[in-house]
PDB file of C-alpha atoms in Angstrom:
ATOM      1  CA  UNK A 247       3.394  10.474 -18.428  1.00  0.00           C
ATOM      2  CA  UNK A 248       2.473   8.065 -15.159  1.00  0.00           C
ATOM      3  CA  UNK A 249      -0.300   6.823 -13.810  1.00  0.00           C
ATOM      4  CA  UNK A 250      -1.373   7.535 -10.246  1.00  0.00           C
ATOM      5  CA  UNK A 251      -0.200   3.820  -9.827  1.00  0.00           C
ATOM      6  CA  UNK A 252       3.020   4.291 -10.934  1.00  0.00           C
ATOM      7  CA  UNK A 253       3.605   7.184  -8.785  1.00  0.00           C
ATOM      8  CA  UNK A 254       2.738   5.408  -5.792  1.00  0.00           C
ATOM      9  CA  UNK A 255       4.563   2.342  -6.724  1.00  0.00           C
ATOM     10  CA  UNK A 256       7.532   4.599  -6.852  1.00  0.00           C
ATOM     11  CA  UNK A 257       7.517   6.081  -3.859  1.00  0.00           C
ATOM     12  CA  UNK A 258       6.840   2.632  -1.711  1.00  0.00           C
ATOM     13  CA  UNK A 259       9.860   1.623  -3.542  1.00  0.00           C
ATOM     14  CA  UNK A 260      12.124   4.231  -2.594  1.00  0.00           C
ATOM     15  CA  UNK A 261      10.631   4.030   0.695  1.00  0.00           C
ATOM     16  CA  UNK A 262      11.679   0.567   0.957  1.00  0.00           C
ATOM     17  CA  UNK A 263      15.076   1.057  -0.413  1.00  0.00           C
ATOM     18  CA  UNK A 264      15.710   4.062   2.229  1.00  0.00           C
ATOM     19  CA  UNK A 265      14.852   0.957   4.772  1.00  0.00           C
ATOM     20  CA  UNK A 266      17.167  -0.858   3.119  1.00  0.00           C
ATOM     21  CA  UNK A 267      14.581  -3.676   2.611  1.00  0.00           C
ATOM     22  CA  UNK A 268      14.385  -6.469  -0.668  1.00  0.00           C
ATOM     23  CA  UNK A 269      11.085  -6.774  -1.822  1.00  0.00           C
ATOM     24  CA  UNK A 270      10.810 -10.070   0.205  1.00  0.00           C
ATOM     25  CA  UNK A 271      11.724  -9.235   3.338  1.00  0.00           C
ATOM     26  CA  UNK A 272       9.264  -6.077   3.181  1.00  0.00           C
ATOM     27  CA  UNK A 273       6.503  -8.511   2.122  1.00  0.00           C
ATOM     28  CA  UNK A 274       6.858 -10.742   5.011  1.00  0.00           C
ATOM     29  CA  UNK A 275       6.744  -7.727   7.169  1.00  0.00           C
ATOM     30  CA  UNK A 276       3.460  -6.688   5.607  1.00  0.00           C
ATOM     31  CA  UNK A 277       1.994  -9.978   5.001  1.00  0.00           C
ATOM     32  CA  UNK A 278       2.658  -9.706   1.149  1.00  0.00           C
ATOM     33  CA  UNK A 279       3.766 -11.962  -1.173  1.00  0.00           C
ATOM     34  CA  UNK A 280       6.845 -10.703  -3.423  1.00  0.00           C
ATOM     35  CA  UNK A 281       4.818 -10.738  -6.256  1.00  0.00           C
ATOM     36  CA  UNK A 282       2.292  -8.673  -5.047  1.00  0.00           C
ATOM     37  CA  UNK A 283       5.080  -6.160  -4.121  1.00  0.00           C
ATOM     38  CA  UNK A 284       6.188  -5.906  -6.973  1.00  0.00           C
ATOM     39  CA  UNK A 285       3.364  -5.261  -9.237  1.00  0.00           C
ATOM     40  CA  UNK A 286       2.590  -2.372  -6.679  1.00  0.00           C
ATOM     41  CA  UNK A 287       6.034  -0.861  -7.514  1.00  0.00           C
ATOM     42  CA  UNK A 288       5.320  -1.270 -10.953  1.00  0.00           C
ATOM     43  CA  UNK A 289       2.342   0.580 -11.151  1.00  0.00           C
ATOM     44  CA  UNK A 290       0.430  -2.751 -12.498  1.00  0.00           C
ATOM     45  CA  UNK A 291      -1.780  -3.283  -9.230  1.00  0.00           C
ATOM     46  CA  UNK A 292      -4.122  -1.325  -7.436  1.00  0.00           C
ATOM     47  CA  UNK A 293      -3.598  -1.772  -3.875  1.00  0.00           C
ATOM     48  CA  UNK A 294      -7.190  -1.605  -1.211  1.00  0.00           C
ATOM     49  CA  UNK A 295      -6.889   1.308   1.047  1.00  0.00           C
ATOM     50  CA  UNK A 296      -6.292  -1.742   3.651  1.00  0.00           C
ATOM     51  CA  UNK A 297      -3.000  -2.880   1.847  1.00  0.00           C
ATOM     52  CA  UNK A 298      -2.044   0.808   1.473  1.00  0.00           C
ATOM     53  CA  UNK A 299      -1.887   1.465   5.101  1.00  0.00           C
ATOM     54  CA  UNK A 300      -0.259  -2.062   5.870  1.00  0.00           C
ATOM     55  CA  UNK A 301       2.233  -0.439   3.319  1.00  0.00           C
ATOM     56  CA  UNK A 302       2.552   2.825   5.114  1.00  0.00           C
ATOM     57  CA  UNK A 303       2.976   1.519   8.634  1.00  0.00           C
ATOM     58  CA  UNK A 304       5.832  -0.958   6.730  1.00  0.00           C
ATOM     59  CA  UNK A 305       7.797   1.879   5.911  1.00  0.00           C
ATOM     60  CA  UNK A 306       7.359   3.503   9.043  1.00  0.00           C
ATOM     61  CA  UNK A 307       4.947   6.524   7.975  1.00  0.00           C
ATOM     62  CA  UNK A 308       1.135   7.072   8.403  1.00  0.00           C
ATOM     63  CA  UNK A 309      -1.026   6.196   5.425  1.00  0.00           C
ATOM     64  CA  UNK A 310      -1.969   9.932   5.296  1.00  0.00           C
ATOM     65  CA  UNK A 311       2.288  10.533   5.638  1.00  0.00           C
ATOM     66  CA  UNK A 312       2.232   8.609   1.978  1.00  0.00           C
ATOM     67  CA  UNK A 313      -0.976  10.268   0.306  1.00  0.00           C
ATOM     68  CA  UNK A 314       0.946  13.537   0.901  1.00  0.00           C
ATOM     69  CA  UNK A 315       4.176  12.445  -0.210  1.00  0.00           C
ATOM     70  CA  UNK A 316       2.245  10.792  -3.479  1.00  0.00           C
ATOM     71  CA  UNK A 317       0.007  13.887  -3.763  1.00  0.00           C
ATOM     72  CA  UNK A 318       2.805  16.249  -4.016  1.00  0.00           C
ATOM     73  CA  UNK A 319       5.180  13.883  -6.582  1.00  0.00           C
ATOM     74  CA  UNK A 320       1.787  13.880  -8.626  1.00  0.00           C
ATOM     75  CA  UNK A 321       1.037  17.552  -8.267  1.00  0.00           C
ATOM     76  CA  UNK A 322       4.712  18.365  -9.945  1.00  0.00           C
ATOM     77  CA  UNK A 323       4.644  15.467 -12.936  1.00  0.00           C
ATOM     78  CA  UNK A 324       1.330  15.612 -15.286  1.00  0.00           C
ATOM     79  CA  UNK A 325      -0.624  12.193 -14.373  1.00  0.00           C
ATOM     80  CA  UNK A 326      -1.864   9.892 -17.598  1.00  0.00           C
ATOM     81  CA  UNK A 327      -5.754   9.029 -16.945  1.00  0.00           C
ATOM     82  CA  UNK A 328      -5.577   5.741 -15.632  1.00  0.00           C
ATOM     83  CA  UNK A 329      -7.620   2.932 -17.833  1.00  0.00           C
ATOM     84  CA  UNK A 330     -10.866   1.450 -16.405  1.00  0.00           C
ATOM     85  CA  UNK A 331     -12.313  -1.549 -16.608  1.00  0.00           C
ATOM     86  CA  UNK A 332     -15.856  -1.555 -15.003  1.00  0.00           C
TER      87      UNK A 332
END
């Protein structure tokens, strides 16, 4: 199963492949660093709801464009409980 993370992560990577974008060259449109990117992709960071609509209006979409999109890929996969460290 995938986190909520991971879901996301996918879809802003097949986003940015569709744009035919490298990680890099979508970070400097966004303001990212690669790294950054790709931990996003990876479901190993968890993006501000700032850097999430940076991220949307990167790939062209509105933030509430990518919630759906993310909503509806979670909706038809069962979602693992992320961890939590408060």
């Amino acid at each position: 199963m995938k986190t909520l993370a991971q879901h996301f992560g996918e879809f802003v990577r097949d986003k940015r492949l569709e744009l035919g974008l490298s990680q890099v060259e979508f970070g400097e449109k966004c303001g990212f660093y690669q790294t950054y990117l790709s931990r996003i992709e990876r479901g190993q960071a968890n993006p501000t709801l700032n850097a999430m609509e940076v991220i949307a209006n990167g790939l062209g979409i509105s933030v509430f464009e990518m919630f759906e999109a993310v909503g509806v890929a979670v909706s038809n996969a069962q979602v693992k409980p992320s961890r939590k460290r408060i």
